[in-house]
PDB file of C-alpha atoms in Angstrom:
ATOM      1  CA  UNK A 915     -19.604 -87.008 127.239  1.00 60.00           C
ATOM      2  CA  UNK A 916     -16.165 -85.331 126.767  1.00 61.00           C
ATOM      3  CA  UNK A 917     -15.746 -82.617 129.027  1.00 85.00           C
ATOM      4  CA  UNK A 918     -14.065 -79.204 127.701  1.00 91.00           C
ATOM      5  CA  UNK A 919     -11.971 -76.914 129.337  1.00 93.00           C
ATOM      6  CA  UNK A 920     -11.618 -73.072 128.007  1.00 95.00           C
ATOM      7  CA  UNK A 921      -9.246 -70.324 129.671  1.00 96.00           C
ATOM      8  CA  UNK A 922     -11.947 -67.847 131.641  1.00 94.00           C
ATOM      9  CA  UNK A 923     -10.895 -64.981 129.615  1.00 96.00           C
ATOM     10  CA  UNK A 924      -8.818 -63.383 126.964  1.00 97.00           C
ATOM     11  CA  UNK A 925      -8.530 -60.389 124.934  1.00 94.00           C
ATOM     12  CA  UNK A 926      -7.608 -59.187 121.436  1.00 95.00           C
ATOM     13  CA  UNK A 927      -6.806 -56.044 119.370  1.00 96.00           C
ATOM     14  CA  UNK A 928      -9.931 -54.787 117.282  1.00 97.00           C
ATOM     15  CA  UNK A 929      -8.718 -55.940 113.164  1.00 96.00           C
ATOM     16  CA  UNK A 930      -6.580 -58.794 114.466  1.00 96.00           C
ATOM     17  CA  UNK A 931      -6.788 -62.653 114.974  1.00 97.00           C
ATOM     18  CA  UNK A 932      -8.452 -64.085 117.636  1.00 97.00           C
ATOM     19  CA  UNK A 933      -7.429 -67.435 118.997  1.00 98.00           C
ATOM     20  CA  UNK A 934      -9.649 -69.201 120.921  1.00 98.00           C
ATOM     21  CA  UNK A 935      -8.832 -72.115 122.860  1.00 97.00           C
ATOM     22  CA  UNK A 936     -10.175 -75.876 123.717  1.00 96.00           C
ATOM     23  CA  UNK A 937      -9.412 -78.606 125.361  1.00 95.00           C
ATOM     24  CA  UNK A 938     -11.672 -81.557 125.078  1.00 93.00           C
ATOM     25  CA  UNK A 939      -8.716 -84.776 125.910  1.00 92.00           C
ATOM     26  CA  UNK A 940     -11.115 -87.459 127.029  1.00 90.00           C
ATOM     27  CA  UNK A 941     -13.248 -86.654 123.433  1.00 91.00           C
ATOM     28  CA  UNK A 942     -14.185 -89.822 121.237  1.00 88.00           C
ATOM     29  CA  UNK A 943     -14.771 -91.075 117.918  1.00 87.00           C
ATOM     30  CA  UNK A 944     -17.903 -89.956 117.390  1.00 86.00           C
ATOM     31  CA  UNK A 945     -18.380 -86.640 119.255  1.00 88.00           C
ATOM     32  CA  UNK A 946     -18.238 -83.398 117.131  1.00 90.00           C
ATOM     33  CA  UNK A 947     -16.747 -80.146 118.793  1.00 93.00           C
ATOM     34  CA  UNK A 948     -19.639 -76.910 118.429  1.00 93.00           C
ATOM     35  CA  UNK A 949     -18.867 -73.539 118.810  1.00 95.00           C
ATOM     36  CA  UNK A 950     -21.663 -70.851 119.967  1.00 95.00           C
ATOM     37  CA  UNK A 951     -21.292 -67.487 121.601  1.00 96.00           C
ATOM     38  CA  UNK A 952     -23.392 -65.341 123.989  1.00 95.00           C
ATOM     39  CA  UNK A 953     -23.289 -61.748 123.316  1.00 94.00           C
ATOM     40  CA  UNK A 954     -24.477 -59.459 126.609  1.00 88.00           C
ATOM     41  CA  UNK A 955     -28.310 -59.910 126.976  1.00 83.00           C
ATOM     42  CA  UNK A 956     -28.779 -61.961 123.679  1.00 90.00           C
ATOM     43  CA  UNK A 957     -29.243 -65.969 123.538  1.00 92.00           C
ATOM     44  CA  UNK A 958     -26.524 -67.562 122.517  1.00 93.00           C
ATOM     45  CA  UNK A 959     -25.696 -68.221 119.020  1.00 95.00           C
ATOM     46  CA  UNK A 960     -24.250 -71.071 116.686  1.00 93.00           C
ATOM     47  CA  UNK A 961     -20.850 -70.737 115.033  1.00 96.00           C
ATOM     48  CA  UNK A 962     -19.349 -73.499 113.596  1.00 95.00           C
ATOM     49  CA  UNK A 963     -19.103 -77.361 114.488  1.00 93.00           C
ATOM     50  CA  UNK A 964     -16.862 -79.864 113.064  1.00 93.00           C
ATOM     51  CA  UNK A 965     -15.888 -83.432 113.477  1.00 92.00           C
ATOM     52  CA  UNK A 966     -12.352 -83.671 112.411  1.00 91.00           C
ATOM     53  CA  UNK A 967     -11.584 -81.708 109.335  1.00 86.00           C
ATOM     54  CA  UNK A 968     -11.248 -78.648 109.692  1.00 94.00           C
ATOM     55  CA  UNK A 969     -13.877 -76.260 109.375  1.00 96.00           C
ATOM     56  CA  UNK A 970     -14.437 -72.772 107.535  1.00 97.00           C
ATOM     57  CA  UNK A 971     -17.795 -70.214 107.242  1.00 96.00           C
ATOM     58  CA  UNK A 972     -18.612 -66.996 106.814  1.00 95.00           C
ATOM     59  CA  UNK A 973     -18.317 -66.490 110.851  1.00 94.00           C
ATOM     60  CA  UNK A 974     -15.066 -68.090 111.742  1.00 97.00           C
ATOM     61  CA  UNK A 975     -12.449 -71.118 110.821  1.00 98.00           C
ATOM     62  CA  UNK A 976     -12.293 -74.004 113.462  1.00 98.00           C
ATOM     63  CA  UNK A 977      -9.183 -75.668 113.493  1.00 97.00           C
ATOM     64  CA  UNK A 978      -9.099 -79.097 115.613  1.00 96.00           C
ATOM     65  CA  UNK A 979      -6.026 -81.281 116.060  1.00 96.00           C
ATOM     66  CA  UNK A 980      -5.247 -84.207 114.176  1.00 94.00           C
ATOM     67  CA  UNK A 981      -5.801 -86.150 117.940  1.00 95.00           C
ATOM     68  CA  UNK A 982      -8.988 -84.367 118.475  1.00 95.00           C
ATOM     69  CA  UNK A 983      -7.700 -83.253 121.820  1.00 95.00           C
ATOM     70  CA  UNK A 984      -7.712 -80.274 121.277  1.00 96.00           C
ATOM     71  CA  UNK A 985      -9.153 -76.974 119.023  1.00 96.00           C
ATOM     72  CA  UNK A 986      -8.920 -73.720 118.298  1.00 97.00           C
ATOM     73  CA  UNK A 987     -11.874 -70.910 116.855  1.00 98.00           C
ATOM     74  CA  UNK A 988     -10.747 -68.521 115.142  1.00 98.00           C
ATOM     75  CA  UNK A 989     -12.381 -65.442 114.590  1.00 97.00           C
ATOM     76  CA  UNK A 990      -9.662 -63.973 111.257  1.00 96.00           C
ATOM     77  CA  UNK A 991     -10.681 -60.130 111.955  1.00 95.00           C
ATOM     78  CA  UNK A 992     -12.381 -59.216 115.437  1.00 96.00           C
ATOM     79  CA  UNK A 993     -14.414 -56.256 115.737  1.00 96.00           C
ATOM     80  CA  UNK A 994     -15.792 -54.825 118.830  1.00 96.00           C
ATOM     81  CA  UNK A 995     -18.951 -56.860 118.037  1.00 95.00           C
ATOM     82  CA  UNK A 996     -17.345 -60.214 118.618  1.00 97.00           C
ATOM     83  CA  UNK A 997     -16.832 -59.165 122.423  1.00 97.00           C
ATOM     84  CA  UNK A 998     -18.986 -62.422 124.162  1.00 97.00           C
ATOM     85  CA  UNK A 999     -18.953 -65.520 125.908  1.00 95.00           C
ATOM     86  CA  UNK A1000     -17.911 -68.684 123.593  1.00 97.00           C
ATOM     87  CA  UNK A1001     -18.503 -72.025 124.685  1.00 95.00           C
ATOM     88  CA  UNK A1002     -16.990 -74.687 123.425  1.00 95.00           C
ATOM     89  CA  UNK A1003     -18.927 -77.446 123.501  1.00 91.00           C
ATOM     90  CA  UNK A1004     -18.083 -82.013 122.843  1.00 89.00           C
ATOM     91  CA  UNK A1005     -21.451 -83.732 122.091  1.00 83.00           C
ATOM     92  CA  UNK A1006     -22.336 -86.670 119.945  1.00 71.00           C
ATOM     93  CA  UNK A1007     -25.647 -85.052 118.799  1.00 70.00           C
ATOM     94  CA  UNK A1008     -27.657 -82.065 118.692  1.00 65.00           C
ATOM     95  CA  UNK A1009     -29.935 -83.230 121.753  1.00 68.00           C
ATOM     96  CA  UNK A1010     -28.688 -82.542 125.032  1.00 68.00           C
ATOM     97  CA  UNK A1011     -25.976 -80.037 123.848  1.00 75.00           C
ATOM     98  CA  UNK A1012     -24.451 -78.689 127.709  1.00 76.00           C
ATOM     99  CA  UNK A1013     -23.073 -75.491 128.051  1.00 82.00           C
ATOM    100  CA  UNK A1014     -20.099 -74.661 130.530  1.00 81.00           C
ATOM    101  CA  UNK A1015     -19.008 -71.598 131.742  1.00 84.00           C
ATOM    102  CA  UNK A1016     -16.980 -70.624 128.142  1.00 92.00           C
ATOM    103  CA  UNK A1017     -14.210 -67.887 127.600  1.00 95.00           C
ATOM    104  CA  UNK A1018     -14.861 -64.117 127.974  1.00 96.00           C
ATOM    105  CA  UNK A1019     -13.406 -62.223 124.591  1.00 98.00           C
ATOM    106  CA  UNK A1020     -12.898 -59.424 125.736  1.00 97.00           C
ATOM    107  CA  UNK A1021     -12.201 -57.027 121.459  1.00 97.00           C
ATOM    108  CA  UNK A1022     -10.291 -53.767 122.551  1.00 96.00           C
ATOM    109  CA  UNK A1023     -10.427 -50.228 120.249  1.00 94.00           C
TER     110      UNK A1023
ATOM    111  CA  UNK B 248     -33.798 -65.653 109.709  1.00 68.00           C
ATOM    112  CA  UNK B 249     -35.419 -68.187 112.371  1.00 67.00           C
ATOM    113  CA  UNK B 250     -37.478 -66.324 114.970  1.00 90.00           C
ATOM    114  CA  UNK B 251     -37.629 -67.527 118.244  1.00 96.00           C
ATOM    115  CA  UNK B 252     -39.974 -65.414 120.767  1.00 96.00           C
ATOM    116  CA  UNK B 253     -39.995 -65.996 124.328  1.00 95.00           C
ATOM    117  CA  UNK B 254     -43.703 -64.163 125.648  1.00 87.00           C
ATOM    118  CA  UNK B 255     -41.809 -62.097 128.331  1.00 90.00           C
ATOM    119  CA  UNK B 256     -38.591 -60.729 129.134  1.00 93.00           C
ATOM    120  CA  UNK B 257     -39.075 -60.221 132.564  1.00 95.00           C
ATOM    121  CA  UNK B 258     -41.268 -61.250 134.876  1.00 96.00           C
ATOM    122  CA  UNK B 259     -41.336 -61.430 138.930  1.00 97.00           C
ATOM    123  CA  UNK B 260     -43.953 -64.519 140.235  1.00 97.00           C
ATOM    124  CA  UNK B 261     -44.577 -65.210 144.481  1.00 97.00           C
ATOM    125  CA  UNK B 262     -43.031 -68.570 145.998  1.00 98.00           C
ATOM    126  CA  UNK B 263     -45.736 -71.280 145.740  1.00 97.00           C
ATOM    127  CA  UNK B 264     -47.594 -69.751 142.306  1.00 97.00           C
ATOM    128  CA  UNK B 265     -47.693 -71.810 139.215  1.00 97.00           C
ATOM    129  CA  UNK B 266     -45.549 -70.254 136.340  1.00 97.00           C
ATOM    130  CA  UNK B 267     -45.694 -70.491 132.410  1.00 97.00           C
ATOM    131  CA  UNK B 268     -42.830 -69.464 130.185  1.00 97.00           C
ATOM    132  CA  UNK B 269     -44.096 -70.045 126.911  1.00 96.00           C
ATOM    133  CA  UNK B 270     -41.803 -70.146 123.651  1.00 97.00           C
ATOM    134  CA  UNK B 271     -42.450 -70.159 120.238  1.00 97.00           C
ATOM    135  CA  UNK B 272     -41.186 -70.712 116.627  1.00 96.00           C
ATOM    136  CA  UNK B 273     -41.631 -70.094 113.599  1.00 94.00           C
ATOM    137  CA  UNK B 274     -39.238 -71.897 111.226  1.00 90.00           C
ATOM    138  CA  UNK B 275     -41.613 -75.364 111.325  1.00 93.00           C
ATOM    139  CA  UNK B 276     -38.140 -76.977 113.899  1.00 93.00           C
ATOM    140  CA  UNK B 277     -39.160 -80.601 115.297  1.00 93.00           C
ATOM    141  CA  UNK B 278     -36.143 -79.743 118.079  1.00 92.00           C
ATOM    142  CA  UNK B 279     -37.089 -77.311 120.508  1.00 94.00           C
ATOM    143  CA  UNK B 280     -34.860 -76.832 124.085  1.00 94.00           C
ATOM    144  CA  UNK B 281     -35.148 -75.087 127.049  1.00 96.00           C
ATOM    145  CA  UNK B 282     -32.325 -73.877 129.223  1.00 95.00           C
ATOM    146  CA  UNK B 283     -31.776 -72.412 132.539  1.00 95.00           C
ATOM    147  CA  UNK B 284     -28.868 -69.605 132.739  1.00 94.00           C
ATOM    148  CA  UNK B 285     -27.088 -68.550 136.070  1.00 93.00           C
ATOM    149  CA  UNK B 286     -24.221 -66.692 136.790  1.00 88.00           C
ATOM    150  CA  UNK B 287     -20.558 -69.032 136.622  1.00 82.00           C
ATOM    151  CA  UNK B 288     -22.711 -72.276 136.202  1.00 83.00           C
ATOM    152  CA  UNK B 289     -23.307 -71.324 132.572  1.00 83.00           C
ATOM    153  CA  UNK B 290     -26.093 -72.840 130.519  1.00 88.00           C
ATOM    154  CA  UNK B 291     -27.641 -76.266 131.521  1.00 90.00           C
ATOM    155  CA  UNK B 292     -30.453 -78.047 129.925  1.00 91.00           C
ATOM    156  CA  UNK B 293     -33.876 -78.449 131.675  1.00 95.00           C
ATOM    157  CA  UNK B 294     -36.081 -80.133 129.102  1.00 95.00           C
ATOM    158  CA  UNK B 295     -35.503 -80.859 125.290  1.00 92.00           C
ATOM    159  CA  UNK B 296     -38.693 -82.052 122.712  1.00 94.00           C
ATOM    160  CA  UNK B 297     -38.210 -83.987 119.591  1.00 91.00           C
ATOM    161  CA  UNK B 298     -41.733 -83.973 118.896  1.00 91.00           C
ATOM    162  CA  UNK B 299     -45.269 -82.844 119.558  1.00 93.00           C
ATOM    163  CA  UNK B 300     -45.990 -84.680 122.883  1.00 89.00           C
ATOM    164  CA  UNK B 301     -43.106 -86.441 123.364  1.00 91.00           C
ATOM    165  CA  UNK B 302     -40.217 -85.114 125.974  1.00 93.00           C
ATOM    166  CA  UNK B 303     -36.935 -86.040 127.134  1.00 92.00           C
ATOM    167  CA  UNK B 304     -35.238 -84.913 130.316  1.00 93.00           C
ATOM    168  CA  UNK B 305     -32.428 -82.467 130.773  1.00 90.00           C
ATOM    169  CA  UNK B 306     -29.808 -82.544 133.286  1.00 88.00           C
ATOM    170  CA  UNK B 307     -32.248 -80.123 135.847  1.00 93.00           C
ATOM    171  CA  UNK B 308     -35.904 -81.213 135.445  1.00 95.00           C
ATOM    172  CA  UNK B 309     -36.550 -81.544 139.383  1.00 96.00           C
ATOM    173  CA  UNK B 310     -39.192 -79.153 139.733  1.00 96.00           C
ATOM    174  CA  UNK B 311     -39.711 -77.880 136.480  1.00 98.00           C
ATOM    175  CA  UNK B 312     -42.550 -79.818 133.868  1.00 97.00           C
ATOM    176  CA  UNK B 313     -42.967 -79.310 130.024  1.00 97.00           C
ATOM    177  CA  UNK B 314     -45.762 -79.164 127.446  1.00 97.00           C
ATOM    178  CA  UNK B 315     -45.735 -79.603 123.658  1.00 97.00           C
ATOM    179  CA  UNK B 316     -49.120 -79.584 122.562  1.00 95.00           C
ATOM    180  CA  UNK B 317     -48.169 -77.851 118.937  1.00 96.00           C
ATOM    181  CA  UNK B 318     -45.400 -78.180 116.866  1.00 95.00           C
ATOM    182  CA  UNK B 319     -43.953 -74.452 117.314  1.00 96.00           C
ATOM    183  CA  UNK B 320     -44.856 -73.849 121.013  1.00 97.00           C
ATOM    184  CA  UNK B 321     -42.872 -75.315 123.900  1.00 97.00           C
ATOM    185  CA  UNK B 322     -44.063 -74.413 127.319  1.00 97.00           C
ATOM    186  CA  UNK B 323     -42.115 -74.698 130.631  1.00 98.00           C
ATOM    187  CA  UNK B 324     -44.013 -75.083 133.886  1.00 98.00           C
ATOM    188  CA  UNK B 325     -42.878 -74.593 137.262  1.00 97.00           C
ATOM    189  CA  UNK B 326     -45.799 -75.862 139.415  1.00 94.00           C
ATOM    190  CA  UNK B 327     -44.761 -74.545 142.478  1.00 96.00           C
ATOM    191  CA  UNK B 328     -42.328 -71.621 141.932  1.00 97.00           C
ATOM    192  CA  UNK B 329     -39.552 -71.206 144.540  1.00 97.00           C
ATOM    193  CA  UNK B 330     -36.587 -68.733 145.210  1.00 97.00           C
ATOM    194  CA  UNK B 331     -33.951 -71.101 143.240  1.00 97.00           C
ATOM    195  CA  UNK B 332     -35.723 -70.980 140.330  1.00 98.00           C
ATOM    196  CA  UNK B 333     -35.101 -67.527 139.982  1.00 98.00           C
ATOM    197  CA  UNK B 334     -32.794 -67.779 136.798  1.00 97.00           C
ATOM    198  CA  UNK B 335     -32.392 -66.717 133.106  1.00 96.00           C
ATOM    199  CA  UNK B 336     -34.716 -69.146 131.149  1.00 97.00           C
ATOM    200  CA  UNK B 337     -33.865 -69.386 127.475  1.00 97.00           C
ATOM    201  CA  UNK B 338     -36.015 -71.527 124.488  1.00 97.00           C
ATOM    202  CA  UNK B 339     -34.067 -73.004 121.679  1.00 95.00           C
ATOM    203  CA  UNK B 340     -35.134 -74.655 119.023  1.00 94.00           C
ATOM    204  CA  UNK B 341     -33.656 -76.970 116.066  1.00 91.00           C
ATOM    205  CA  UNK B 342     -34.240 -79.129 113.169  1.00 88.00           C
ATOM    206  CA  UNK B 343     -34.584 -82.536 113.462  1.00 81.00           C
ATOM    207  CA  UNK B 344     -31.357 -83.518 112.256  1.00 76.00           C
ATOM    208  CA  UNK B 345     -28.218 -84.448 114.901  1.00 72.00           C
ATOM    209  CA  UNK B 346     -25.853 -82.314 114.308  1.00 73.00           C
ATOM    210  CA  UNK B 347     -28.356 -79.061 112.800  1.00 81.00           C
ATOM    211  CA  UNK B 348     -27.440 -75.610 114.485  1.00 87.00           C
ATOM    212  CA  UNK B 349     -29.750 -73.981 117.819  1.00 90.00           C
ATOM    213  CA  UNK B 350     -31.190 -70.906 117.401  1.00 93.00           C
ATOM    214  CA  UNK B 351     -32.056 -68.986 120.908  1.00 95.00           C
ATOM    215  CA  UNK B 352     -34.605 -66.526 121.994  1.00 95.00           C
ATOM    216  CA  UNK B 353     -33.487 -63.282 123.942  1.00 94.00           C
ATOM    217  CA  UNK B 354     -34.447 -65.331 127.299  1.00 95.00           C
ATOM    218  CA  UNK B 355     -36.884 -64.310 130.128  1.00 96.00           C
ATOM    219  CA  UNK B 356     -35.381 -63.372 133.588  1.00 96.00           C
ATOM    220  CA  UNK B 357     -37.124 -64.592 136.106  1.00 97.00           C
ATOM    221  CA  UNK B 358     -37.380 -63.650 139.547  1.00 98.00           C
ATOM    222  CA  UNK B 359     -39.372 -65.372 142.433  1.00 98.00           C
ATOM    223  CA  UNK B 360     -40.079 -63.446 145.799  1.00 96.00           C
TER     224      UNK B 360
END
């Protein structure tokens, strides 16, 4: 499987953009890029997955390269509710989906 | 919304005593997961179930054992409890198809003395 790697941390202004950043290089045809997050004490939670178009819902747009080495979540107005942990995650299927460590968003007033 | 209940949130067990974390859904998922959570290793998968009865291996089943007797319980079993399991446990479940979204319980901490 493709391995990602994710800055540890980054922070945003509360109403702007936030940018979040992937790198999956070693990714192939068939493995789709998912986004979850981890809010403090919660389970983590699914945000948007995508292939290689890219991808818009009501939680975030996920933009990935036209390569596929690389994507970006974006999250179009943060609020201090989006501070978490997102992981960025390379899989081929649902089963066996691994979490790494993920970036800290850090949403300030 | 898709519950997922994990049957405690915290819970302290002895070295050496047998240990249920039970899980349960109730959104009719065939998928259901269950992950181990420690601090900078992130999440990694113990067990996953496709099925009732049937089981596939995570990256970290050494010491830990699974049961699936219904369709919306999943049961992890640590027959001998020891220090390094203490952890954040966390059930997950899915539907059947490949690429369908997980949905997480709150987790139960877990601490062996």
């Amino acid at each position: 499987d493709a391995k990602t790697t994710q800055p540890p941390s980054m922070d945003c202004a509360e109403g702007r953009a936030a940018n979040l950043p992937c790198n999956h290089s070693t990714i192939s045809g068939n493995e789709y890029v998912y986004w979850y997050r981890q809010i403090h004490s919660q389970g983590p939670q699914y945000i948007i997955h995508g292939l290689k178009n890219n991808e818009t819902n009501e939680m975030a747009s996920l933009i990935i390269t036209e390569d596929r080495k690389s994507s970006t979540l974006i999250l179009p107005h943060a609020t201090l509710r989006d501070t978490a942990v997102y992981y960025c995650i390379v899989r081929v299927a649902i089963s066996k989906l691994t979490f790494g460590k993920g970036i800290t968003l850090s949403v300030r007033p | 919304d898709v519950k997922v209940t994990q049957s405690s949130r915290y819970l302290v067990k002895r070295t050496g005593e047998k240990v249920f974390l039970e899980c349960v859904q109730d959104m009719d998922h065939e998928n259901m997961f269950w992950y181990r959570q420690d601090p900078g290793l992130g999440l990694r998968l113990i067990y996953f179930s496709y099925d009732v009865k049937m089981k596939e291996k995570g990256d970290i089943p050494e010491g830990y054992s699974v049961s699936r007797e219904k369709k919306e319980r999943f049961s992890l079993i640590l027959e001998s409890a020891s220090t390094n399991q203490t952890s954040m446990y966390l059930c997950a479940s899915s539907l059947g198809g490949a690429h369908e979204k997980l949905f997480f319980g709150s987790g139960t901490q877990l601490s062996v003395l």
